[in-house]
C-alpha cells in the first residue's frame, strides 16, 4: 500500500473534471486527476480511423463560445484561448427539425426564436410568450431569483418551480403536440422525454444555445489536449487506468494505493459518487432514497459517415438535422426505453 498527498483530487476526466483540475493547478494547488478509462476526456473523447478521420464520441456542438462567452472566458483564464478554435454554426438555424409534413429551423437569439415560433404557430402565440419567459427566468434564476413567470407556473402546478418537469410546463400552458415537439427538440442533449426532463435543465441548455451554437475545429481532441497540457504544465497530474473504489472520509485501510487530499472533487455522477464511493452510511436517509431513485437517461447509438464531397454541394447547411417520424416525443422515447 502506498500513500500520496495532494491538495485536490479530481475523480473523472470529463470536461468538468479537467477544467477544475486545470484551474486548481494554475492556482498553485497540487492536483491529481484519476481516470478509470485509458483515455482522458469523458464524453469529449474522440477516435481516429485510417490516420485521417477524427470522430467525436459525444461533443458535436455547444453554445456560448463567442467572444466574452463562458467557454472563451474559461479557456482564456487557462491560457488556451489561442489553442482551441470554435467555429460558429448557422445562426439562422443551428438545428433543423424535419417532420413528415413540416420543417422548423431553430435560430440563435431569444427574440428571433420567439418570432419564428409565432410565425409557425400563430394560434399559440400566448403560450409561446409564457413558455419562453419562463425558460429565460429559469436560466437566470441564480441571478434574478423568483420572477412573476416562475410564480405563475408555481400557482398552476402547485409545486416548487425548480421541481417541474418540462412536460408539466407544457401541460400548464396547454401546448399542442406539434409545439411541444419543437420546443423540446434539444432534449436529445440529455436523452430524456419532456415527462422526465427537468424544466430548469432544459432552460439552461436552451439559453446557452440561444447565445450561438459552435463546434471545435478539428474535433474535441484540441480541447482535451489543451486542458491536459494546462494541468501538467502547472504541476498537476492526470493518471489514466485508475479506478477509484472509495472516497475515505475517516482513517482506514485499503488494498492498493491511497491518495489523500484536503479536497476531493467528483466528476462522476451523483449516485455513484455518494452511494458507492463515499458510502451510503455517510449520507442522510432522505438523500440516499432520492439517489437510489435516479435512473440513467438513454444512451446514444452513433453511426459515423465520412463524405467524399463538401456537404455544401449537397445543399446541407452548417446545422444539425433532426429527423422526426412523429410529433410525439413521448412516443419515441417510450419505444426506446422499451428496447
Short mmCIF file of C-alpha atoms in Angstrom, two decimals:
data_model
loop_
_atom_site.label_atom_id
_atom_site.label_comp_id
_atom_site.label_asym_id
_atom_site.label_seq_id
_atom_site.Cartn_x
_atom_site.Cartn_y
_atom_site.Cartn_z
CA UNK A 1 0.00 0.00 0.00
CA UNK A 2 1.34 3.42 -0.94
CA UNK A 3 0.14 6.87 0.05
CA UNK A 4 0.50 10.22 -1.69
CA UNK A 5 -0.64 13.64 -0.50
CA UNK A 6 -2.36 16.24 -2.72
CA UNK A 7 -4.25 19.46 -2.20
CA UNK A 8 -7.00 18.44 -4.63
CA UNK A 9 -8.01 15.10 -6.14
CA UNK A 10 -10.40 15.17 -9.09
CA UNK A 11 -12.25 11.96 -9.93
CA UNK A 12 -13.02 11.65 -13.63
CA UNK A 13 -11.52 13.49 -16.61
CA UNK A 14 -14.63 14.78 -18.30
CA UNK A 15 -14.77 18.45 -19.20
CA UNK A 16 -15.84 19.41 -15.69
CA UNK A 17 -13.03 17.40 -14.13
CA UNK A 18 -10.30 18.62 -16.48
CA UNK A 19 -11.39 22.26 -16.26
CA UNK A 20 -11.49 22.09 -12.45
CA UNK A 21 -8.06 20.45 -12.29
CA UNK A 22 -6.58 23.00 -14.70
CA UNK A 23 -7.88 25.88 -12.58
CA UNK A 24 -6.71 24.42 -9.26
CA UNK A 25 -3.28 23.54 -10.73
CA UNK A 26 -2.79 27.07 -12.02
CA UNK A 27 -3.83 28.37 -8.60
CA UNK A 28 -0.82 26.57 -7.12
CA UNK A 29 -2.67 23.60 -5.60
CA UNK A 30 -1.06 20.17 -6.03
CA UNK A 31 -3.72 18.42 -8.12
CA UNK A 32 -4.25 14.81 -9.21
CA UNK A 33 -6.85 13.63 -11.76
CA UNK A 34 -7.84 9.95 -11.56
CA UNK A 35 -9.49 8.47 -14.65
CA UNK A 36 -10.78 4.90 -14.99
CA UNK A 37 -10.58 4.85 -18.80
CA UNK A 38 -7.40 4.56 -20.88
CA UNK A 39 -8.03 7.99 -22.45
CA UNK A 40 -8.90 11.35 -20.93
CA UNK A 41 -11.88 13.42 -22.00
CA UNK A 42 -15.01 11.64 -20.81
CA UNK A 43 -17.85 12.41 -23.21
CA UNK A 44 -15.49 14.55 -25.30
CA UNK A 45 -13.19 11.70 -26.30
CA UNK A 46 -12.55 11.12 -29.98
CA UNK A 47 -11.03 8.32 -32.03
CA UNK A 48 -9.15 8.15 -35.33
CA UNK A 49 -9.57 5.87 -38.35
CA UNK A 50 -7.19 5.42 -41.30
CA UNK A 51 -4.92 8.11 -39.83
CA UNK A 52 -7.09 10.80 -41.39
CA UNK A 53 -10.59 10.73 -39.89
CA UNK A 54 -11.20 12.01 -36.36
CA UNK A 55 -14.63 11.14 -34.94
CA UNK A 56 -16.06 12.75 -31.81
CA UNK A 57 -17.78 10.42 -29.37
CA UNK A 58 -20.09 12.90 -27.63
CA UNK A 59 -19.27 16.55 -28.19
CA UNK A 60 -20.53 17.87 -31.51
CA UNK A 61 -21.91 21.32 -30.68
CA UNK A 62 -22.02 23.62 -27.68
CA UNK A 63 -23.26 27.14 -27.08
CA UNK A 64 -21.94 30.41 -25.67
CA UNK A 65 -18.49 30.12 -27.27
CA UNK A 66 -18.33 33.59 -28.82
CA UNK A 67 -16.12 36.46 -27.63
CA UNK A 68 -16.85 37.13 -23.97
CA UNK A 69 -18.81 33.88 -23.67
CA UNK A 70 -18.44 31.34 -20.87
CA UNK A 71 -16.10 28.94 -22.70
CA UNK A 72 -13.88 31.63 -24.19
CA UNK A 73 -13.57 33.18 -20.72
CA UNK A 74 -12.59 29.91 -19.03
CA UNK A 75 -10.10 28.97 -21.76
CA UNK A 76 -8.62 32.45 -21.59
CA UNK A 77 -8.06 32.05 -17.84
CA UNK A 78 -6.21 28.81 -18.60
CA UNK A 79 -4.08 30.29 -21.35
CA UNK A 80 -5.78 28.17 -24.02
CA UNK A 81 -7.71 30.82 -25.94
CA UNK A 82 -5.30 30.58 -28.90
CA UNK A 83 -5.15 26.77 -28.86
CA UNK A 84 -8.86 25.94 -29.25
CA UNK A 85 -10.88 27.44 -32.09
CA UNK A 86 -14.68 27.47 -32.02
CA UNK A 87 -16.44 27.65 -35.39
CA UNK A 88 -19.97 29.11 -35.45
CA UNK A 89 -22.89 27.14 -36.79
CA UNK A 90 -25.64 28.73 -38.88
CA UNK A 91 -27.17 31.42 -36.64
CA UNK A 92 -30.34 31.34 -38.72
CA UNK A 93 -30.81 27.66 -37.96
CA UNK A 94 -28.22 25.73 -35.96
CA UNK A 95 -30.86 23.00 -35.52
CA UNK A 96 -33.09 21.93 -38.42
CA UNK A 97 -36.15 19.94 -37.30
CA UNK A 98 -37.64 17.78 -40.03
CA UNK A 99 -41.08 16.17 -39.73
CA UNK A 100 -43.11 14.31 -42.37
CA UNK A 101 -45.06 17.47 -43.30
CA UNK A 102 -43.24 20.31 -41.54
CA UNK A 103 -39.77 21.81 -41.13
CA UNK A 104 -38.53 24.26 -38.49
CA UNK A 105 -35.12 25.92 -38.17
CA UNK A 106 -34.03 26.93 -34.66
CA UNK A 107 -32.17 30.28 -34.79
CA UNK A 108 -29.83 31.88 -32.27
CA UNK A 109 -31.25 34.76 -30.21
CA UNK A 110 -34.33 34.69 -27.99
CA UNK A 111 -36.19 37.37 -29.95
CA UNK A 112 -35.61 35.71 -33.34
CA UNK A 113 -36.57 32.34 -31.89
CA UNK A 114 -39.82 33.75 -30.47
CA UNK A 115 -40.74 35.44 -33.77
CA UNK A 116 -40.16 32.27 -35.75
CA UNK A 117 -42.20 30.19 -33.31
CA UNK A 118 -45.12 32.61 -33.51
CA UNK A 119 -44.95 32.58 -37.29
CA UNK A 120 -45.15 28.78 -37.30
CA UNK A 121 -47.76 28.55 -34.53
CA UNK A 122 -49.83 31.79 -34.65
CA UNK A 123 -52.72 30.25 -32.70
CA UNK A 124 -50.41 29.56 -29.74
CA UNK A 125 -48.64 32.92 -29.56
CA UNK A 126 -49.61 33.47 -25.91
CA UNK A 127 -48.37 30.04 -24.83
CA UNK A 128 -45.08 30.68 -26.67
CA UNK A 129 -44.61 34.02 -24.89
CA UNK A 130 -45.21 32.48 -21.47
CA UNK A 131 -43.04 29.46 -22.14
CA UNK A 132 -40.05 31.49 -23.32
CA UNK A 133 -40.44 33.98 -20.47
CA UNK A 134 -40.42 31.04 -18.03
CA UNK A 135 -37.36 29.48 -19.71
CA UNK A 136 -35.42 32.77 -19.54
CA UNK A 137 -36.42 33.25 -15.90
CA UNK A 138 -35.29 29.72 -15.02
CA UNK A 139 -31.99 30.17 -16.87
CA UNK A 140 -31.27 33.34 -14.86
CA UNK A 141 -32.58 32.04 -11.53
CA UNK A 142 -29.26 32.24 -9.72
CA UNK A 143 -29.07 35.96 -10.51
CA UNK A 144 -32.66 37.16 -10.63
CA UNK A 145 -34.34 34.99 -8.02
CA UNK A 146 -38.09 34.22 -8.27
CA UNK A 147 -39.86 36.11 -11.06
CA UNK A 148 -43.56 36.60 -11.94
CA UNK A 149 -43.23 33.94 -14.65
CA UNK A 150 -41.91 31.41 -12.16
CA UNK A 151 -44.59 32.29 -9.61
CA UNK A 152 -47.32 31.93 -12.26
CA UNK A 153 -46.16 28.40 -13.12
CA UNK A 154 -45.93 27.54 -9.41
CA UNK A 155 -49.56 28.54 -8.93
CA UNK A 156 -50.66 26.37 -11.84
CA UNK A 157 -48.54 23.38 -10.90
CA UNK A 158 -48.72 23.68 -7.12
CA UNK A 159 -45.10 22.60 -6.71
CA UNK A 160 -41.65 24.24 -6.43
CA UNK A 161 -40.52 25.97 -9.64
CA UNK A 162 -37.24 24.03 -9.72
CA UNK A 163 -39.02 20.67 -9.42
CA UNK A 164 -41.17 20.99 -12.56
CA UNK A 165 -40.70 18.68 -15.50
CA UNK A 166 -40.73 20.11 -18.99
CA UNK A 167 -43.90 18.12 -19.67
CA UNK A 168 -45.67 19.70 -16.70
CA UNK A 169 -44.83 23.16 -18.02
CA UNK A 170 -46.27 22.17 -21.41
CA UNK A 171 -49.42 20.86 -19.72
CA UNK A 172 -49.88 24.06 -17.70
CA UNK A 173 -49.69 26.14 -20.89
CA UNK A 174 -51.87 23.69 -22.87
CA UNK A 175 -49.33 23.44 -25.69
CA UNK A 176 -50.27 21.43 -28.78
CA UNK A 177 -48.40 18.23 -29.64
CA UNK A 178 -46.63 19.93 -32.56
CA UNK A 179 -45.47 22.86 -30.45
CA UNK A 180 -44.25 20.53 -27.69
CA UNK A 181 -42.15 18.62 -30.20
CA UNK A 182 -40.47 21.78 -31.49
CA UNK A 183 -39.92 23.30 -28.04
CA UNK A 184 -38.36 20.10 -26.70
CA UNK A 185 -36.15 19.43 -29.74
CA UNK A 186 -32.92 19.89 -27.76
CA UNK A 187 -33.93 17.07 -25.38
CA UNK A 188 -31.53 14.83 -27.28
CA UNK A 189 -28.74 16.67 -25.47
CA UNK A 190 -29.72 14.97 -22.21
CA UNK A 191 -31.65 11.97 -23.55
CA UNK A 192 -35.00 12.23 -21.75
CA UNK A 193 -38.60 12.97 -22.82
CA UNK A 194 -40.48 16.03 -21.51
CA UNK A 195 -42.28 13.92 -18.90
CA UNK A 196 -38.93 13.04 -17.28
CA UNK A 197 -36.85 16.10 -18.12
CA UNK A 198 -36.14 18.89 -15.65
CA UNK A 199 -37.55 22.19 -16.91
CA UNK A 200 -34.62 24.01 -15.26
CA UNK A 201 -32.07 21.83 -17.07
CA UNK A 202 -33.82 22.37 -20.39
CA UNK A 203 -33.86 26.14 -19.77
CA UNK A 204 -30.12 26.20 -19.10
CA UNK A 205 -29.34 24.24 -22.27
CA UNK A 206 -31.69 26.31 -24.43
CA UNK A 207 -30.29 29.57 -23.03
CA UNK A 208 -26.69 28.69 -23.83
CA UNK A 209 -27.62 27.72 -27.41
CA UNK A 210 -29.53 30.98 -27.84
CA UNK A 211 -26.14 32.70 -27.47
CA UNK A 212 -24.99 30.91 -30.61
CA UNK A 213 -24.04 27.30 -31.35
CA UNK A 214 -20.46 26.27 -32.14
CA UNK A 215 -18.21 23.27 -32.68
CA UNK A 216 -14.47 22.80 -32.17
CA UNK A 217 -12.31 22.99 -35.30
CA UNK A 218 -10.73 19.58 -35.82
CA UNK A 219 -12.92 17.93 -33.19
CA UNK A 220 -12.71 17.82 -29.42
CA UNK A 221 -9.14 16.45 -29.38
CA UNK A 222 -7.78 20.02 -29.25
CA UNK A 223 -9.96 20.76 -26.22
CA UNK A 224 -8.80 17.65 -24.34
CA UNK A 225 -5.12 18.08 -25.20
CA UNK A 226 -5.24 21.75 -24.23
CA UNK A 227 -6.74 21.10 -20.80
CA UNK A 228 -4.39 18.18 -20.04
CA UNK A 229 -1.37 20.29 -21.03
CA UNK A 230 -2.62 23.15 -18.84
CA UNK A 231 -2.81 20.78 -15.87
CA UNK A 232 0.60 19.23 -16.40
CA UNK A 233 2.40 22.49 -17.19
CA UNK A 234 1.13 23.88 -13.89
CA UNK A 235 2.50 20.88 -11.99
CA UNK A 236 -0.69 18.79 -11.86
CA UNK A 237 -1.00 15.15 -12.88
CA UNK A 238 -3.51 13.16 -14.95
CA UNK A 239 -3.41 9.44 -14.21
CA UNK A 240 -5.30 7.06 -16.52
CA UNK A 241 -6.49 3.48 -15.88
CA UNK A 242 -7.06 4.43 -12.25
CA UNK A 243 -10.47 3.39 -10.98
CA UNK A 244 -11.49 4.99 -7.68
CA UNK A 245 -13.07 2.45 -5.33
CA UNK A 246 -13.81 4.58 -2.27
CA UNK A 247 -13.63 8.14 -1.01
CA UNK A 248 -12.34 7.74 2.55
CA UNK A 249 -13.84 10.22 4.99
CA UNK A 250 -12.05 8.78 8.04
CA UNK A 251 -8.82 6.92 8.75
CA UNK A 252 -8.91 3.45 7.24
CA UNK A 253 -7.02 0.82 5.31
CA UNK A 254 -7.36 -0.06 1.67
CA UNK A 255 -5.81 -2.53 -0.73
CA UNK A 256 -3.83 -0.87 -3.46
CA UNK A 257 -2.93 2.81 -3.41
CA UNK A 258 -4.29 5.54 -1.16
CA UNK A 259 -4.27 9.18 -2.29
CA UNK A 260 -5.01 11.83 0.29
CA UNK A 261 -6.13 15.40 -0.31
CA UNK A 262 -7.72 18.32 1.51
CA UNK A 263 -10.40 18.46 -1.19
CA UNK A 264 -11.97 15.81 -3.41
CA UNK A 265 -13.99 16.81 -6.49
CA UNK A 266 -16.00 14.13 -8.26
CA UNK A 267 -16.84 14.44 -11.95
CA UNK A 268 -18.66 11.10 -11.72
CA UNK A 269 -22.45 11.00 -11.40
CA UNK A 270 -24.04 11.76 -8.01
CA UNK A 271 -25.36 8.24 -7.49
CA UNK A 272 -22.00 6.53 -7.93
CA UNK A 273 -20.14 9.25 -6.06
CA UNK A 274 -22.27 9.32 -2.90
CA UNK A 275 -23.72 5.80 -2.63
CA UNK A 276 -20.68 3.85 -3.79
CA UNK A 277 -17.51 5.88 -3.36
CA UNK A 278 -18.44 7.95 -0.30
CA UNK A 279 -20.72 5.25 1.07
CA UNK A 280 -24.40 5.28 1.93
CA UNK A 281 -23.59 5.36 5.63
CA UNK A 282 -22.20 8.88 5.23
CA UNK A 283 -25.31 10.46 3.66
CA UNK A 284 -28.73 11.15 5.12
CA UNK A 285 -31.52 8.61 4.73
CA UNK A 286 -33.58 11.10 2.70
CA UNK A 287 -30.72 11.81 0.28
CA UNK A 288 -29.93 8.10 -0.12
CA UNK A 289 -33.56 7.34 -1.03
CA UNK A 290 -33.57 10.17 -3.55
CA UNK A 291 -30.31 8.98 -5.12
CA UNK A 292 -31.49 5.37 -5.38
CA UNK A 293 -34.48 6.59 -7.40
CA UNK A 294 -32.23 8.16 -10.04
CA UNK A 295 -32.07 6.41 -13.41
CA UNK A 296 -29.63 6.96 -16.24
CA UNK A 297 -31.06 8.63 -19.31
CA UNK A 298 -30.93 6.82 -22.63
CA UNK A 299 -27.58 6.13 -24.31
CA UNK A 300 -26.90 7.14 -27.89
CA UNK A 301 -26.13 4.80 -30.77
CA UNK A 302 -23.95 6.55 -33.32
CA UNK A 303 -23.20 5.80 -36.97
CA UNK A 304 -20.29 7.78 -38.43
CA UNK A 305 -20.11 8.74 -42.09
CA UNK A 306 -17.13 10.18 -43.98
CA UNK A 307 -18.20 12.12 -47.08
CA UNK A 308 -16.06 12.46 -50.18
CA UNK A 309 -17.85 15.68 -51.14
CA UNK A 310 -18.30 19.04 -49.49
CA UNK A 311 -21.71 18.88 -47.71
CA UNK A 312 -22.49 22.35 -49.10
CA UNK A 313 -22.53 20.82 -52.59
CA UNK A 314 -25.45 18.69 -51.37
CA UNK A 315 -27.34 21.75 -50.14
CA UNK A 316 -26.66 20.98 -46.48
CA UNK A 317 -26.24 23.92 -44.13
CA UNK A 318 -23.93 24.11 -41.13
CA UNK A 319 -26.73 22.74 -38.97
CA UNK A 320 -27.85 19.70 -37.02
CA UNK A 321 -30.61 17.80 -38.82
CA UNK A 322 -33.20 16.15 -36.58
CA UNK A 323 -35.34 13.60 -38.45
CA UNK A 324 -38.60 13.06 -36.56
CA UNK A 325 -41.02 10.34 -37.77
CA UNK A 326 -43.72 11.65 -35.41
CA UNK A 327 -44.65 14.75 -33.43
CA UNK A 328 -44.97 12.85 -30.16
CA UNK A 329 -41.62 12.86 -28.28
CA UNK A 330 -43.10 10.72 -25.51
CA UNK A 331 -43.97 8.01 -28.03
CA UNK A 332 -40.47 7.96 -29.48
CA UNK A 333 -38.78 7.81 -26.07
CA UNK A 334 -41.20 5.14 -24.82
CA UNK A 335 -40.25 2.90 -27.74
CA UNK A 336 -36.56 3.42 -26.98
CA UNK A 337 -36.99 2.73 -23.24
CA UNK A 338 -38.89 -0.45 -24.16
CA UNK A 339 -35.95 -1.61 -26.27
#
